[in-house]
Amino acid sequence: MAAGKGQAAGEVAEETRGTAKMKFPFPYTPYPIQEEFMAKLYQVLEAGKIGIFESPTGTGKSLSLICGALTWLRDFEEKKRQEEARLLAAEPEGKDATEPSEKGSTRSVDNLGPSAEPDWITHFVQKKEEREAAHRLKEEQIRRKKREERLEQIRHNVQLRYASKRRRTEEEEMEHLLQLSKDILSNQGEPGGLEPLDQEEEDMIPAEYESDEEKKVGSRLSEEDDDDLEEEHVTKIYYCSRTHSQLAQFVHEVQKSPFGKETRLVSLGSRQNLCVNEEVRRLGAVQLINDRCMEMQKNKHEKKSIEEEVERKKRRLGRAACPFYSYEHMQFLRDEVLVEVKDIEELVALGKEAKACLYYGSRFAIPAAQLVVLPYQMLLHEATRNASGIKLKDQVVIIDEAHNLIDTITCIYSAQVHGSQLCRAHSQLSQYMERYRKRLKAKNLMYIKQILFLLEKFVTALGGNVKQNPNTQSIPQAESQMKSINDFLFQCEIDNINLFKVQQYCERSLISRKLFGFVERHEASGALKIRPEEQKMAGLQNFLQNLNEKQRKEGTPQSPPEEAEDGPPKMASPLMHIEGFLAALTTANQDGRVILTRQGTLAQSSLKFLLLNPAVHFARVLKECRAVIIAGGTMQPVADFKEQLLTCAGVGAGRIEEFSCGHVIPPDNILPIVLCSGPSGQQLEFTYEKRNLPPMMEETGRILSNLCNVVPGGVVCFFPSYEYEKQVYVHWEKTGLLARLAAKKKIFQEPKRANQVEQVLAEYAKCIKRCSHTGTTMTGALLFSVVGGKMSEGINFSDDLGRCVVMVGMPYPNIKSPELQEKMAYLDKTKPKTAGQAPGRMLIENLCMKAVNQSIGRAIRHQKDFASIVLLDHRYARPAVFNKLPQWIRSRAQVKAAFGPAFAALRKFHSEKRSICESACT
């Protein structure tokens, strides 16, 4: 046994050494750290483990992920093909191969034990399984060959594309003419106008509901659908990141890589980014786009008899339906998507040309794709994942920019509803029920009444009355209460209602969509009762939408879609929003809390579900996938990922692999300094009590003033909060420190509004460039930023934009926050102490250091870049804190007890770098 263990260890070691020697296709000669990264990535994927990978920005992380993962996928597919060929070659032929001789059978029976089966039975079953496996492999080979031939044909046969496009155009013209004829006949046959309940209104009534049957409500596709839609998902890699811009950048890297021509890649995204219907896109806000899209393809997912379908089309009378939601067009789009790697802009252009919905059409490409690129939310939210057709079984998932993964999962599964939304939903649903009471089936009526009861009880819990105006109902005592899920259900007196069944009803009956259609139809006609204040809000929205439409027609540039989200929430589909809260209440009691916030009026009061254990949702991803890679530029401290996401999800330590690589820059291109005291000898400790003292603010100003004398170009100074930054700024104005700083560097402040960030950055960069070319006394610019703000993440301060990054104090989160206190209490209760430190206290420290690491990593962005990093607080020198800095910064950091030696080191560093730059320029 011991010898066996030693042999196995030797095989693993040999495999590791062999992997390290592998040659990975790369667009240029990779750095040694990139080779190490790819080798480790390959090893983790091959072993089916979970890897936490840290690779600083500027080290080519994206390319390393692409080339390492796609090399593994290429080798995996080749091994699979070889195994298929071996099994098919060994397939028994003829009857004689499967039937043992009678003599052999008799001998086997004679040698039977009391509970054993005859050898010939075992042999027969084994051969049968082999035949079935070989048959499956043959079918899979045929499907794969058909798919590859089709894609190859599209690649090389341009005529096929034009023929298909011409055929679609002809069919559209025929359909249009046919519809015109039907409309004319319909109008001639019905001169008296609409019936009391037309077909469109019939569509607003849910079909008969059977709650306890596991049945698929409706099918998106008809029975004559192409067999390709039922094809099995090939082994693939799901790559997800935080924003669409990061995903677009990743796709561009794939295009530039050696795998750019041969990889079948599909990009998934939100309706806001993928919608090709201009009428819907111009709505701007995410919620309005989603609601309009779902309304336009309402009831497309429900099967109808031929007579019903003919009748529906006959009576349609111009009902709004999306012209891009065509199955045939989306099938054509699927093939075009897989032919070559395309980014979002190219896909949108393709969708418009093919007149096919890209949002739904791109999903048809998922089964055959080798690489699927998608945002966090689509992969991490189970309902969205299932709706998108994403199957994780035995697949690989890479989560990039994962430093905020815990927060992302917590936010996705947390939900908040306000009193105004609850009252509005109750009013709409009550009128819906009264309108269709005689037509609703018994179970539909029962569940709608249960939803109304829940809404009423939620409003009562906030201290209000659902039948009165939420804007005029004042809440006598402002307070915030934290309750367990069970306590909240008992307080609301709804513990006897099966929330799982209510949630299931909402999902299957599409009641919120139907309610949205009902409100849209009857609100416009004036038949729906609306409170005066809601009517004013609707009027304001109509005015703004008409103004937006007018600007669009006149050619006035509109705000980008992202900015639409910054405005006030739109008054659309309150029940859709509340469904998320109902789903959250089905979480296990120990894994979540409900926060009741009563303040001002009922409309302002809210119910919020807080998820305490994100592992319960991430566990499903970990369980299904073959391997999961969690990657980022700054992953330290990794203890949070391991404890809160992996260990809590039941992952053993043996399945977790960690990898952290250094930076590509030379060691002398970075100078990190922990500064413990200022020029006057005052100890730097920016605790909440001490940081507001005038001497501490003045000492900070003196440090910055000295730094601005020796640091060329740009200096970025991070403050713990907007409030503290403003307080310091005002104090420096009064004392004259600000004027002294402004004499050396022009001062910029981070704006609070997201749409102003680009303008401030552009002016900041322009000022630095101008100062470097003119021999003025001003040496550059000084930017005041905020930790966790718009510029602490995703912004590159490369080269002269960030020659020095200053961190003022330690940005601990607000310890008085009820949510944070509950999270700390939960961890203290469920986790053991680490090195004598309580888990709750460690959470606070880790949140602080994550924010610090994200901010100070903004400066070094490429191999020839250089910068200094100054951490202003003696607490950074504590081993427990110091060890949570990224390894490539920690290994080069210097702790300076006094300001003099620190200033001398900084002056020498920047003087030498300036000399090198000047000699290189000449």
PDB file of N, CA and C in Angstrom, residues 57 155 215 248 264 267 337 352 448 510 525 532 560 577 596 763 809 860 900:
ATOM      1  N   THR A  57      -2.742  43.200 -12.596  1.00  0.00           N
ATOM      2  CA  THR A  57      -3.047  43.873 -13.858  1.00  0.00           C
ATOM      3  C   THR A  57      -1.753  44.295 -14.530  1.00  0.00           C
ATOM      4  N   ARG A 155     -18.876  29.383 -43.775  1.00  0.00           N
ATOM      5  CA  ARG A 155     -17.622  30.136 -43.827  1.00  0.00           C
ATOM      6  C   ARG A 155     -17.191  30.423 -45.256  1.00  0.00           C
ATOM      7  N   LYS A 215     -44.591  19.865 -14.836  1.00  0.00           N
ATOM      8  CA  LYS A 215     -44.799  19.895 -16.274  1.00  0.00           C
ATOM      9  C   LYS A 215     -44.170  21.139 -16.838  1.00  0.00           C
ATOM     10  N   ALA A 248     -16.154  42.528 -23.483  1.00  0.00           N
ATOM     11  CA  ALA A 248     -15.773  42.937 -24.846  1.00  0.00           C
ATOM     12  C   ALA A 248     -14.261  42.920 -25.009  1.00  0.00           C
ATOM     13  N   ARG A 264     -15.255  28.293 -31.435  1.00  0.00           N
ATOM     14  CA  ARG A 264     -16.683  28.627 -31.552  1.00  0.00           C
ATOM     15  C   ARG A 264     -17.082  29.375 -30.275  1.00  0.00           C
ATOM     16  N   SER A 267     -21.232  35.269 -27.272  1.00  0.00           N
ATOM     17  CA  SER A 267     -21.336  36.254 -26.187  1.00  0.00           C
ATOM     18  C   SER A 267     -22.794  36.402 -25.783  1.00  0.00           C
ATOM     19  N   VAL A 337     -23.226  33.203 -35.751  1.00  0.00           N
ATOM     20  CA  VAL A 337     -22.503  33.521 -34.520  1.00  0.00           C
ATOM     21  C   VAL A 337     -21.313  32.581 -34.333  1.00  0.00           C
ATOM     22  N   LYS A 352     -29.224  42.821 -36.621  1.00  0.00           N
ATOM     23  CA  LYS A 352     -30.027  43.767 -37.403  1.00  0.00           C
ATOM     24  C   LYS A 352     -30.095  43.331 -38.859  1.00  0.00           C
ATOM     25  N   ILE A 448     -53.900  34.076  -6.637  1.00  0.00           N
ATOM     26  CA  ILE A 448     -53.944  35.547  -6.716  1.00  0.00           C
ATOM     27  C   ILE A 448     -54.402  36.120  -5.381  1.00  0.00           C
ATOM     28  N   LEU A 510     -46.759  33.182 -15.154  1.00  0.00           N
ATOM     29  CA  LEU A 510     -46.332  34.471 -15.736  1.00  0.00           C
ATOM     30  C   LEU A 510     -47.305  35.580 -15.344  1.00  0.00           C
ATOM     31  N   SER A 525     -56.324  53.650 -21.375  1.00  0.00           N
ATOM     32  CA  SER A 525     -57.730  53.932 -21.681  1.00  0.00           C
ATOM     33  C   SER A 525     -58.442  54.660 -20.542  1.00  0.00           C
ATOM     34  N   PRO A 532     -53.896  59.774  -7.462  1.00  0.00           N
ATOM     35  CA  PRO A 532     -53.449  61.035  -8.084  1.00  0.00           C
ATOM     36  C   PRO A 532     -51.944  61.161  -8.187  1.00  0.00           C
ATOM     37  N   PRO A 560     -25.698  57.427 -22.771  1.00  0.00           N
ATOM     38  CA  PRO A 560     -25.517  56.001 -22.999  1.00  0.00           C
ATOM     39  C   PRO A 560     -26.436  55.193 -22.099  1.00  0.00           C
ATOM     40  N   HIS A 577     -40.857  42.948  -9.313  1.00  0.00           N
ATOM     41  CA  HIS A 577     -39.852  43.277  -8.309  1.00  0.00           C
ATOM     42  C   HIS A 577     -40.139  42.526  -7.006  1.00  0.00           C
ATOM     43  N   LEU A 596     -36.622  45.373   8.466  1.00  0.00           N
ATOM     44  CA  LEU A 596     -37.793  46.247   8.333  1.00  0.00           C
ATOM     45  C   LEU A 596     -37.345  47.673   8.644  1.00  0.00           C
ATOM     46  N   GLU A 763      -9.595  65.678 -18.356  1.00  0.00           N
ATOM     47  CA  GLU A 763      -8.963  66.947 -17.977  1.00  0.00           C
ATOM     48  C   GLU A 763      -7.716  66.714 -17.133  1.00  0.00           C
ATOM     49  N   GLY A 809      -5.066  56.533   5.645  1.00  0.00           N
ATOM     50  CA  GLY A 809      -5.738  55.720   6.651  1.00  0.00           C
ATOM     51  C   GLY A 809      -6.141  54.351   6.149  1.00  0.00           C
ATOM     52  N   ILE A 860       0.486  50.530 -11.380  1.00  0.00           N
ATOM     53  CA  ILE A 860       1.370  49.752 -12.265  1.00  0.00           C
ATOM     54  C   ILE A 860       0.519  48.987 -13.270  1.00  0.00           C
ATOM     55  N   GLY A 900      11.493  61.420   7.572  1.00  0.00           N
ATOM     56  CA  GLY A 900      12.750  61.768   6.898  1.00  0.00           C
ATOM     57  C   GLY A 900      13.279  60.670   5.996  1.00  0.00           C
TER      58      GLY A 900
END
